[in-house]
Amino acid sequence: MIADSFGRVHDYLRISLTDNCNFRCFYCMPEEDYDFTPASRLMQPDEILTLAKIFVEQGVKKIRLTGGEPLVRKDAAEIIAELGKLPVELVITTNGTRIAEMLPTLIAAGIKSINISLDTLQPEKFFMITRRDLFHQVRSNIELLLQNKITVKINMVVMKGLNDNEIKDFIEWTKHNPVQIRFIEFMPFSGNKWTSNKLFSLDEILATVEEDFTVLPVKAAPHDTAKSFMIPGHEGSFAIISTMTAPFCSTCNRMRLTADGKLKNCLFSDGETDLLTALRNKEEILPLIKASIWSKKKELGGQLGKHFETLDADSIVNRSMITIGG
Ligand code: SAM
Ligand code: SF4
């Protein structure tokens, strides 16, 4: 069992397969020229499997693959197939561009739920956010997943003045489609030019939806990081991830392994533990994992206070989101 000093048991591991991506979402990548980590410094398939097995032996029940864009990695199929053999719930977060060609691999690995990032339903705005003209490809891949009865959750990062005016359009989408929209509060990471006035909060999102729809809360599962809601008569549902204004740290069970093999005990931790170098040096890994998680801070990596209005994003010591693995 892996636990921290606050008694939180950690049984959910998020593994970043790469910090490379075929999109350039401005809120995720640093603005300056960004060099992706060379392949030799990334965890290799056998190293990912070895580390994943250590976590699973310690009680990890769920593994999420993320990145960067996990499906741009050339050996993604091999890695997914191997992780699919472990006794865990395997899920993935993707920008949705490579779903069509990867679908047989994903299904064969037992993946039943996929989170797809989509911040707008407008092709021009999609291009503005991602710098790629692939809106229709992502939309048709979402349809493909639904046809194959795979659970689809849509991650929509809400940014004031950019896409908050589309919240109701996303809710309309849930009327005849079994998708769950996850509205995510915009978070600060290295180089993403976060300011508090771009944040559209949980309260604001909820108030916007309630202007036109009857909203009913759904009881949360034990480690949910989202507050879930339903709208009577809608096939789909929605949730709000309010990391900035109402964080979920007290029930956190998450650990993050970056693509270069560093363990982060929190999305906002200022430190990390180098598991990959230790593995390559044939050192013992488990004591490193246990010490890292034991040292986890109570809330938000100890770096973000409750008052996001006065938060100076430049004072946060962290990586960019694309190099952490969201
Ligand atoms: N490339 C994949 C994707 O886009 O889904 C997986 C990696 S991406 C870093 C994981 C999630 O983090 C995405 O849903 C993305 O929207 C979210 N994300 C990235 N930067 C963020 C930020 N600054 N605030 C909130 N969510 C963010
Ligand atoms: Fe790539 Fe996902 Fe980041 Fe967009 S959010 S740049 S798709 S990793």
mmCIF file of C-alpha atoms and ligand atoms in Angstrom:
data_model
loop_
_atom_site.group_PDB
_atom_site.id
_atom_site.type_symbol
_atom_site.label_atom_id
_atom_site.label_comp_id
_atom_site.label_asym_id
_atom_site.label_seq_id
_atom_site.Cartn_x
_atom_site.Cartn_y
_atom_site.Cartn_z
ATOM 1 C CA MET A 1 0.000 0.000 0.000
ATOM 2 C CA ILE A 2 1.217 3.511 -0.795
ATOM 3 C CA ALA A 3 0.000 6.176 1.634
ATOM 4 C CA ASP A 4 0.901 9.729 2.594
ATOM 5 C CA SER A 5 1.311 11.273 6.042
ATOM 6 C CA PHE A 6 -2.333 12.439 5.996
ATOM 7 C CA GLY A 7 -3.637 8.867 5.651
ATOM 8 C CA ARG A 8 -4.547 9.169 1.991
ATOM 9 C CA VAL A 9 -4.056 5.828 0.225
ATOM 10 C CA HIS A 10 -2.741 6.225 -3.320
ATOM 11 C CA ASP A 11 -4.063 3.673 -5.796
ATOM 12 C CA TYR A 12 -4.306 5.665 -9.029
ATOM 13 C CA LEU A 13 -1.279 6.231 -11.274
ATOM 14 C CA ARG A 14 -1.161 8.565 -14.251
ATOM 15 C CA ILE A 15 1.633 7.751 -16.672
ATOM 16 C CA SER A 16 2.756 10.291 -19.262
ATOM 17 C CA LEU A 17 3.997 8.487 -22.379
ATOM 18 C CA THR A 18 5.570 11.544 -23.985
ATOM 19 C CA ASP A 19 5.885 15.310 -23.740
ATOM 20 C CA ASN A 20 5.506 15.475 -27.520
ATOM 21 C CA CYS A 21 2.242 16.549 -29.085
ATOM 22 C CA ASN A 22 0.720 17.199 -32.480
ATOM 23 C CA PHE A 23 -1.213 20.186 -31.037
ATOM 24 C CA ARG A 24 0.084 23.474 -29.642
ATOM 25 C CA CYS A 25 -2.619 24.404 -27.098
ATOM 26 C CA PHE A 26 -1.449 27.736 -25.699
ATOM 27 C CA TYR A 27 -2.673 27.028 -22.164
ATOM 28 C CA CYS A 28 -0.694 23.799 -21.952
ATOM 29 C CA MET A 29 2.651 24.542 -23.621
ATOM 30 C CA PRO A 30 5.158 27.249 -22.763
ATOM 31 C CA GLU A 31 5.107 30.041 -25.337
ATOM 32 C CA GLU A 32 8.846 30.117 -25.983
ATOM 33 C CA ASP A 33 10.440 27.518 -28.304
ATOM 34 C CA TYR A 34 9.937 24.167 -26.726
ATOM 35 C CA ASP A 35 12.164 21.127 -27.322
ATOM 36 C CA PHE A 36 10.534 17.764 -26.797
ATOM 37 C CA THR A 37 12.508 15.301 -24.689
ATOM 38 C CA PRO A 38 14.705 13.045 -26.876
ATOM 39 C CA ALA A 39 13.519 9.421 -27.050
ATOM 40 C CA SER A 40 16.548 8.067 -25.139
ATOM 41 C CA ARG A 41 15.571 10.123 -22.071
ATOM 42 C CA LEU A 42 11.994 8.861 -22.111
ATOM 43 C CA MET A 43 10.964 5.707 -20.289
ATOM 44 C CA GLN A 44 11.218 2.799 -22.710
ATOM 45 C CA PRO A 45 8.335 0.284 -22.997
ATOM 46 C CA ASP A 46 10.014 -2.300 -20.730
ATOM 47 C CA GLU A 47 10.834 0.415 -18.172
ATOM 48 C CA ILE A 48 7.235 1.664 -18.143
ATOM 49 C CA LEU A 49 6.029 -1.878 -17.589
ATOM 50 C CA THR A 50 8.563 -2.582 -14.807
ATOM 51 C CA LEU A 51 7.614 0.602 -12.949
ATOM 52 C CA ALA A 52 3.876 0.074 -13.508
ATOM 53 C CA LYS A 53 4.142 -3.450 -12.051
ATOM 54 C CA ILE A 54 5.768 -2.104 -8.871
ATOM 55 C CA PHE A 55 2.845 0.303 -8.401
ATOM 56 C CA VAL A 56 0.284 -2.430 -9.139
ATOM 57 C CA GLU A 57 1.916 -4.750 -6.579
ATOM 58 C CA GLN A 58 1.410 -1.922 -4.067
ATOM 59 C CA GLY A 59 -2.319 -1.734 -4.705
ATOM 60 C CA VAL A 60 -2.684 0.570 -7.697
ATOM 61 C CA LYS A 61 -6.051 -0.204 -9.296
ATOM 62 C CA LYS A 62 -6.257 2.356 -12.061
ATOM 63 C CA ILE A 63 -3.742 3.629 -14.614
ATOM 64 C CA ARG A 64 -4.385 6.585 -16.897
ATOM 65 C CA LEU A 65 -2.153 7.170 -19.911
ATOM 66 C CA THR A 66 -1.592 10.801 -20.776
ATOM 67 C CA GLY A 67 1.044 13.198 -22.065
ATOM 68 C CA GLY A 68 1.724 15.314 -24.190
ATOM 69 C CA GLU A 69 -0.312 13.380 -26.625
ATOM 70 C CA PRO A 70 0.060 9.711 -25.646
ATOM 71 C CA LEU A 71 -1.024 8.395 -29.042
ATOM 72 C CA VAL A 72 1.700 10.207 -31.034
ATOM 73 C CA ARG A 73 4.348 8.010 -29.460
ATOM 74 C CA LYS A 74 5.484 5.517 -32.142
ATOM 75 C CA ASP A 75 5.481 2.555 -29.737
ATOM 76 C CA ALA A 76 2.208 3.567 -28.031
ATOM 77 C CA ALA A 77 0.431 0.422 -29.297
ATOM 78 C CA GLU A 78 3.099 -1.845 -27.797
ATOM 79 C CA ILE A 79 2.982 -0.042 -24.431
ATOM 80 C CA ILE A 80 -0.830 -0.034 -24.298
ATOM 81 C CA ALA A 81 -1.000 -3.748 -25.149
ATOM 82 C CA GLU A 82 1.435 -4.625 -22.320
ATOM 83 C CA LEU A 83 -0.253 -2.393 -19.721
ATOM 84 C CA GLY A 84 -3.594 -3.897 -20.770
ATOM 85 C CA LYS A 85 -2.424 -7.232 -19.364
ATOM 86 C CA LEU A 86 -2.068 -5.812 -15.829
ATOM 87 C CA PRO A 87 -4.937 -6.264 -13.349
ATOM 88 C CA VAL A 88 -5.951 -2.585 -13.434
ATOM 89 C CA GLU A 89 -8.563 -0.353 -14.991
ATOM 90 C CA LEU A 90 -6.683 1.184 -17.934
ATOM 91 C CA VAL A 91 -7.913 4.533 -19.294
ATOM 92 C CA ILE A 92 -6.466 7.286 -21.454
ATOM 93 C CA THR A 93 -6.657 11.043 -21.978
ATOM 94 C CA THR A 94 -6.073 12.105 -25.581
ATOM 95 C CA ASN A 95 -6.669 14.993 -27.948
ATOM 96 C CA GLY A 96 -8.613 12.533 -30.080
ATOM 97 C CA THR A 97 -6.715 12.897 -33.361
ATOM 98 C CA ARG A 98 -5.357 9.332 -33.506
ATOM 99 C CA ILE A 99 -8.401 7.416 -32.293
ATOM 100 C CA ALA A 100 -9.416 5.877 -35.627
ATOM 101 C CA GLU A 101 -6.102 4.104 -36.254
ATOM 102 C CA MET A 102 -5.597 3.174 -32.582
ATOM 103 C CA LEU A 103 -9.105 1.928 -31.832
ATOM 104 C CA PRO A 104 -8.376 -1.824 -32.275
ATOM 105 C CA THR A 105 -5.382 -1.497 -29.907
ATOM 106 C CA LEU A 106 -7.415 0.424 -27.331
ATOM 107 C CA ILE A 107 -10.281 -2.068 -27.406
ATOM 108 C CA ALA A 108 -7.925 -5.076 -27.272
ATOM 109 C CA ALA A 109 -6.252 -3.581 -24.174
ATOM 110 C CA GLY A 110 -9.628 -3.423 -22.444
ATOM 111 C CA ILE A 111 -9.950 0.363 -22.448
ATOM 112 C CA LYS A 112 -13.619 1.216 -21.896
ATOM 113 C CA SER A 113 -13.488 4.916 -21.083
ATOM 114 C CA ILE A 114 -11.626 7.683 -22.926
ATOM 115 C CA ASN A 115 -11.236 11.360 -22.042
ATOM 116 C CA ILE A 116 -10.985 13.612 -25.081
ATOM 117 C CA SER A 117 -9.957 17.256 -24.914
ATOM 118 C CA LEU A 118 -12.191 19.606 -26.834
ATOM 119 C CA ASP A 119 -12.394 23.234 -25.716
ATOM 120 C CA THR A 120 -14.713 24.560 -28.397
ATOM 121 C CA LEU A 121 -17.364 23.402 -30.851
ATOM 122 C CA GLN A 122 -16.294 26.062 -33.373
ATOM 123 C CA PRO A 123 -13.689 24.985 -35.979
ATOM 124 C CA GLU A 124 -12.040 28.442 -36.228
ATOM 125 C CA LYS A 125 -11.679 28.761 -32.469
ATOM 126 C CA PHE A 126 -10.365 25.201 -32.337
ATOM 127 C CA PHE A 127 -7.608 26.251 -34.748
ATOM 128 C CA MET A 128 -6.861 29.329 -32.660
ATOM 129 C CA ILE A 129 -6.443 27.250 -29.491
ATOM 130 C CA THR A 130 -4.587 24.215 -30.904
ATOM 131 C CA ARG A 131 -2.897 25.753 -34.005
ATOM 132 C CA ARG A 132 -4.088 22.692 -35.921
ATOM 133 C CA ASP A 133 -6.967 22.377 -38.386
ATOM 134 C CA LEU A 134 -8.232 19.048 -37.047
ATOM 135 C CA PHE A 135 -11.600 19.890 -35.483
ATOM 136 C CA HIS A 136 -13.623 17.660 -37.819
ATOM 137 C CA GLN A 137 -11.233 14.740 -37.339
ATOM 138 C CA VAL A 138 -11.614 14.946 -33.555
ATOM 139 C CA ARG A 139 -15.415 15.243 -33.805
ATOM 140 C CA SER A 140 -15.692 12.215 -36.096
ATOM 141 C CA ASN A 141 -13.408 10.204 -33.809
ATOM 142 C CA ILE A 142 -15.702 11.028 -30.885
ATOM 143 C CA GLU A 143 -18.627 9.652 -32.921
ATOM 144 C CA LEU A 144 -16.582 6.536 -33.672
ATOM 145 C CA LEU A 145 -16.013 5.933 -29.951
ATOM 146 C CA LEU A 146 -19.714 6.370 -29.202
ATOM 147 C CA GLN A 147 -20.631 3.912 -31.985
ATOM 148 C CA ASN A 148 -18.257 1.432 -30.339
ATOM 149 C CA LYS A 149 -20.001 1.951 -26.985
ATOM 150 C CA ILE A 150 -16.908 3.392 -25.341
ATOM 151 C CA THR A 151 -17.579 5.878 -22.542
ATOM 152 C CA VAL A 152 -16.568 9.355 -23.705
ATOM 153 C CA LYS A 153 -15.726 12.200 -21.360
ATOM 154 C CA ILE A 154 -14.966 15.566 -22.933
ATOM 155 C CA ASN A 155 -12.425 17.794 -21.176
ATOM 156 C CA MET A 156 -13.215 21.455 -21.790
ATOM 157 C CA VAL A 157 -10.898 24.006 -20.161
ATOM 158 C CA VAL A 158 -13.074 27.062 -19.592
ATOM 159 C CA MET A 159 -11.307 30.390 -20.144
ATOM 160 C CA LYS A 160 -13.095 33.681 -19.542
ATOM 161 C CA GLY A 161 -13.724 35.624 -22.738
ATOM 162 C CA LEU A 162 -12.564 32.736 -24.919
ATOM 163 C CA ASN A 163 -15.011 29.861 -24.619
ATOM 164 C CA ASP A 164 -17.218 30.513 -21.572
ATOM 165 C CA ASN A 165 -19.911 31.578 -24.060
ATOM 166 C CA GLU A 166 -20.013 27.963 -25.340
ATOM 167 C CA ILE A 167 -20.873 26.297 -22.031
ATOM 168 C CA LYS A 168 -24.548 26.027 -22.976
ATOM 169 C CA ASP A 169 -23.670 24.642 -26.448
ATOM 170 C CA PHE A 170 -21.721 21.851 -24.759
ATOM 171 C CA ILE A 171 -24.700 21.196 -22.475
ATOM 172 C CA GLU A 172 -26.998 21.035 -25.542
ATOM 173 C CA TRP A 173 -24.679 18.359 -26.938
ATOM 174 C CA THR A 174 -25.479 16.144 -23.930
ATOM 175 C CA LYS A 175 -29.203 16.222 -24.735
ATOM 176 C CA HIS A 176 -29.107 13.422 -27.322
ATOM 177 C CA ASN A 177 -25.579 12.064 -26.789
ATOM 178 C CA PRO A 178 -24.274 9.973 -23.881
ATOM 179 C CA VAL A 179 -21.187 12.138 -23.353
ATOM 180 C CA GLN A 180 -20.023 13.604 -20.062
ATOM 181 C CA ILE A 181 -18.703 17.155 -20.403
ATOM 182 C CA ARG A 182 -16.026 17.964 -17.831
ATOM 183 C CA PHE A 183 -15.658 21.719 -17.470
ATOM 184 C CA ILE A 184 -12.155 22.370 -16.097
ATOM 185 C CA GLU A 185 -11.081 25.547 -14.330
ATOM 186 C CA PHE A 186 -8.057 27.076 -16.045
ATOM 187 C CA MET A 187 -4.914 26.292 -13.995
ATOM 188 C CA PRO A 188 -1.507 28.010 -13.832
ATOM 189 C CA PHE A 189 1.589 26.147 -15.088
ATOM 190 C CA SER A 190 5.055 27.275 -16.128
ATOM 191 C CA GLY A 191 4.896 29.518 -19.157
ATOM 192 C CA ASN A 192 1.117 29.416 -19.776
ATOM 193 C CA LYS A 193 0.459 33.079 -18.941
ATOM 194 C CA TRP A 194 -2.269 32.255 -16.428
ATOM 195 C CA THR A 195 -3.938 35.214 -14.738
ATOM 196 C CA SER A 196 -6.842 35.063 -12.319
ATOM 197 C CA ASN A 197 -9.088 37.159 -14.585
ATOM 198 C CA LYS A 198 -9.009 34.355 -17.203
ATOM 199 C CA LEU A 199 -10.443 31.915 -14.683
ATOM 200 C CA PHE A 200 -14.118 30.996 -15.078
ATOM 201 C CA SER A 201 -14.993 29.445 -11.751
ATOM 202 C CA LEU A 202 -17.148 26.534 -10.583
ATOM 203 C CA ASP A 203 -19.800 28.994 -9.361
ATOM 204 C CA GLU A 204 -19.801 30.881 -12.655
ATOM 205 C CA ILE A 205 -20.028 27.682 -14.730
ATOM 206 C CA LEU A 206 -22.899 26.381 -12.637
ATOM 207 C CA ALA A 207 -24.750 29.696 -12.730
ATOM 208 C CA THR A 208 -24.377 29.791 -16.533
ATOM 209 C CA VAL A 209 -25.858 26.313 -16.963
ATOM 210 C CA GLU A 210 -28.644 27.028 -14.475
ATOM 211 C CA GLU A 211 -29.779 30.033 -16.525
ATOM 212 C CA ASP A 212 -31.278 27.641 -19.103
ATOM 213 C CA PHE A 213 -31.381 24.156 -17.547
ATOM 214 C CA THR A 214 -32.571 22.374 -14.423
ATOM 215 C CA VAL A 215 -29.436 20.990 -12.774
ATOM 216 C CA LEU A 216 -29.409 18.102 -10.304
ATOM 217 C CA PRO A 217 -26.272 17.098 -8.359
ATOM 218 C CA VAL A 218 -25.042 13.501 -8.663
ATOM 219 C CA LYS A 219 -23.535 11.772 -5.604
ATOM 220 C CA ALA A 220 -19.730 11.758 -5.853
ATOM 221 C CA ALA A 221 -17.673 8.548 -5.886
ATOM 222 C CA PRO A 222 -14.978 8.379 -3.140
ATOM 223 C CA HIS A 223 -12.034 9.877 -5.096
ATOM 224 C CA ASP A 224 -13.862 12.015 -7.623
ATOM 225 C CA THR A 225 -12.016 15.158 -8.622
ATOM 226 C CA ALA A 226 -15.126 16.442 -10.326
ATOM 227 C CA LYS A 227 -18.469 17.570 -9.029
ATOM 228 C CA SER A 228 -21.007 15.757 -11.202
ATOM 229 C CA PHE A 229 -24.444 16.905 -12.323
ATOM 230 C CA MET A 230 -27.305 15.710 -14.484
ATOM 231 C CA ILE A 231 -30.028 17.475 -16.383
ATOM 232 C CA PRO A 232 -33.407 15.701 -16.503
ATOM 233 C CA GLY A 233 -34.099 14.407 -20.019
ATOM 234 C CA HIS A 234 -30.463 14.600 -21.169
ATOM 235 C CA GLU A 235 -28.695 11.413 -22.248
ATOM 236 C CA GLY A 236 -25.336 12.798 -21.195
ATOM 237 C CA SER A 237 -24.218 14.648 -18.083
ATOM 238 C CA PHE A 238 -21.658 17.201 -16.964
ATOM 239 C CA ALA A 239 -19.080 17.720 -14.259
ATOM 240 C CA ILE A 240 -16.912 20.564 -13.024
ATOM 241 C CA ILE A 241 -13.265 20.205 -12.039
ATOM 242 C CA SER A 242 -12.752 23.109 -9.663
ATOM 243 C CA THR A 243 -9.087 22.716 -8.774
ATOM 244 C CA MET A 244 -8.643 26.459 -8.306
ATOM 245 C CA THR A 245 -11.745 27.518 -6.366
ATOM 246 C CA ALA A 246 -12.756 24.286 -4.573
ATOM 247 C CA PRO A 247 -9.936 21.712 -4.733
ATOM 248 C CA PHE A 248 -10.448 18.012 -4.028
ATOM 249 C CA CYS A 249 -7.156 17.389 -2.225
ATOM 250 C CA SER A 250 -8.591 15.789 0.919
ATOM 251 C CA THR A 251 -9.478 12.586 -0.950
ATOM 252 C CA CYS A 252 -6.606 12.614 -3.457
ATOM 253 C CA ASN A 253 -5.339 9.174 -4.497
ATOM 254 C CA ARG A 254 -3.247 10.223 -7.521
ATOM 255 C CA MET A 255 0.404 9.857 -8.417
ATOM 256 C CA ARG A 256 1.990 11.048 -11.636
ATOM 257 C CA LEU A 257 4.868 9.544 -13.546
ATOM 258 C CA THR A 258 6.314 11.947 -16.119
ATOM 259 C CA ALA A 259 7.481 10.702 -19.517
ATOM 260 C CA ASP A 260 11.099 11.053 -18.357
ATOM 261 C CA GLY A 261 10.402 8.841 -15.365
ATOM 262 C CA LYS A 262 10.019 11.354 -12.532
ATOM 263 C CA LEU A 263 7.393 10.733 -9.858
ATOM 264 C CA LYS A 264 5.314 13.776 -8.934
ATOM 265 C CA ASN A 265 3.197 13.337 -5.824
ATOM 266 C CA CYS A 266 0.913 16.235 -6.814
ATOM 267 C CA LEU A 267 0.091 18.152 -9.983
ATOM 268 C CA PHE A 268 1.465 21.247 -8.253
ATOM 269 C CA SER A 269 4.419 19.711 -6.399
ATOM 270 C CA ASP A 270 7.656 21.668 -6.679
ATOM 271 C CA GLY A 271 9.741 18.510 -6.317
ATOM 272 C CA GLU A 272 9.957 15.180 -8.097
ATOM 273 C CA THR A 273 11.658 11.821 -7.586
ATOM 274 C CA ASP A 274 13.735 10.352 -10.391
ATOM 275 C CA LEU A 275 12.558 6.743 -10.688
ATOM 276 C CA LEU A 276 13.955 6.177 -14.175
ATOM 277 C CA THR A 277 17.576 6.927 -13.284
ATOM 278 C CA ALA A 278 17.231 4.758 -10.187
ATOM 279 C CA LEU A 279 15.822 1.935 -12.305
ATOM 280 C CA ARG A 280 18.652 2.229 -14.822
ATOM 281 C CA ASN A 281 21.162 2.209 -11.913
ATOM 282 C CA LYS A 282 19.461 -0.937 -10.581
ATOM 283 C CA GLU A 283 18.541 0.789 -7.310
ATOM 284 C CA GLU A 284 15.502 -0.172 -5.236
ATOM 285 C CA ILE A 285 12.434 1.693 -6.486
ATOM 286 C CA LEU A 286 9.778 1.037 -3.850
ATOM 287 C CA PRO A 287 11.444 3.027 -1.009
ATOM 288 C CA LEU A 288 11.711 6.003 -3.381
ATOM 289 C CA ILE A 289 8.012 5.804 -4.262
ATOM 290 C CA LYS A 290 6.976 5.484 -0.610
ATOM 291 C CA ALA A 291 9.161 8.411 0.499
ATOM 292 C CA SER A 292 7.866 10.612 -2.295
ATOM 293 C CA ILE A 293 4.214 9.991 -1.500
ATOM 294 C CA TRP A 294 4.808 10.260 2.255
ATOM 295 C CA SER A 295 6.188 13.768 1.703
ATOM 296 C CA LYS A 296 3.093 14.885 -0.222
ATOM 297 C CA LYS A 297 1.732 18.236 0.961
ATOM 298 C CA LYS A 298 -1.813 18.560 2.294
ATOM 299 C CA GLU A 299 -3.147 20.740 -0.538
ATOM 300 C CA LEU A 300 -2.124 21.828 -4.037
ATOM 301 C CA GLY A 301 1.545 20.965 -3.584
ATOM 302 C CA GLY A 302 1.728 23.541 -0.796
ATOM 303 C CA GLN A 303 2.090 26.190 -3.481
ATOM 304 C CA LEU A 304 -1.382 27.520 -4.276
ATOM 305 C CA GLY A 305 -3.321 29.180 -1.508
ATOM 306 C CA LYS A 306 -7.100 29.334 -1.368
ATOM 307 C CA HIS A 307 -7.193 32.898 -2.709
ATOM 308 C CA PHE A 308 -6.573 32.491 -6.414
ATOM 309 C CA GLU A 309 -7.410 36.192 -7.007
ATOM 310 C CA THR A 310 -4.056 37.214 -5.506
ATOM 311 C CA LEU A 311 -2.045 34.266 -6.838
ATOM 312 C CA ASP A 312 1.186 35.207 -8.610
ATOM 313 C CA ALA A 313 1.518 32.419 -11.199
ATOM 314 C CA ASP A 314 5.218 33.255 -11.765
ATOM 315 C CA SER A 315 6.011 32.356 -8.148
ATOM 316 C CA ILE A 316 4.933 28.721 -8.640
ATOM 317 C CA VAL A 317 7.790 26.249 -9.084
ATOM 318 C CA ASN A 318 6.576 23.578 -11.490
ATOM 319 C CA ARG A 319 6.799 22.176 -14.990
ATOM 320 C CA SER A 320 4.530 23.105 -17.889
ATOM 321 C CA MET A 321 1.390 20.950 -18.128
ATOM 322 C CA ILE A 322 2.608 19.237 -21.306
ATOM 323 C CA THR A 323 5.698 17.943 -19.463
ATOM 324 C CA ILE A 324 3.784 16.826 -16.365
ATOM 325 C CA GLY A 325 0.997 14.859 -17.977
ATOM 326 C CA GLY A 326 -2.397 16.274 -17.180
HETATM 327 N N1 SAM B 1 -2.935 15.515 -25.088
HETATM 328 C C1 SAM B 1 -3.933 14.951 -24.271
HETATM 329 C C2 SAM B 1 -5.148 15.826 -24.219
HETATM 330 O O1 SAM B 1 -5.077 16.973 -24.658
HETATM 331 O O2 SAM B 1 -6.167 15.358 -23.733
HETATM 332 C C3 SAM B 1 -3.472 14.580 -22.865
HETATM 333 C C4 SAM B 1 -2.590 15.554 -22.140
HETATM 334 S S1 SAM B 1 -3.349 17.106 -21.695
HETATM 335 C C5 SAM B 1 -2.014 17.890 -20.835
HETATM 336 C C6 SAM B 1 -4.440 16.575 -20.407
HETATM 337 C C7 SAM B 1 -5.524 17.544 -20.026
HETATM 338 O O3 SAM B 1 -4.952 18.659 -19.388
HETATM 339 C C8 SAM B 1 -6.314 18.086 -21.215
HETATM 340 O O4 SAM B 1 -7.680 17.845 -21.021
HETATM 341 C C9 SAM B 1 -6.032 19.553 -21.184
HETATM 342 O O5 SAM B 1 -7.134 20.293 -21.620
HETATM 343 C C10 SAM B 1 -5.729 19.788 -19.715
HETATM 344 N N2 SAM B 1 -4.962 20.995 -19.481
HETATM 345 C C11 SAM B 1 -3.804 21.378 -20.060
HETATM 346 N N3 SAM B 1 -3.396 22.581 -19.591
HETATM 347 C C12 SAM B 1 -4.328 22.971 -18.683
HETATM 348 C C13 SAM B 1 -4.490 24.123 -17.856
HETATM 349 N N4 SAM B 1 -3.608 25.105 -17.866
HETATM 350 N N5 SAM B 1 -5.567 24.189 -17.059
HETATM 351 C C14 SAM B 1 -6.478 23.190 -17.038
HETATM 352 N N6 SAM B 1 -6.386 22.072 -17.779
HETATM 353 C C15 SAM B 1 -5.332 21.965 -18.602
HETATM 354 FE FE1 SF4 B 2 -1.202 18.653 -26.632
HETATM 355 FE FE2 SF4 B 2 -3.107 17.932 -24.935
HETATM 356 FE FE3 SF4 B 2 -1.441 19.911 -24.309
HETATM 357 FE FE4 SF4 B 2 -3.184 20.319 -26.233
HETATM 358 S S1 SF4 B 2 -3.669 19.897 -24.059
HETATM 359 S S2 SF4 B 2 -0.973 20.820 -26.310
HETATM 360 S S3 SF4 B 2 -3.364 18.320 -27.105
HETATM 361 S S4 SF4 B 2 -0.908 17.807 -24.563
#
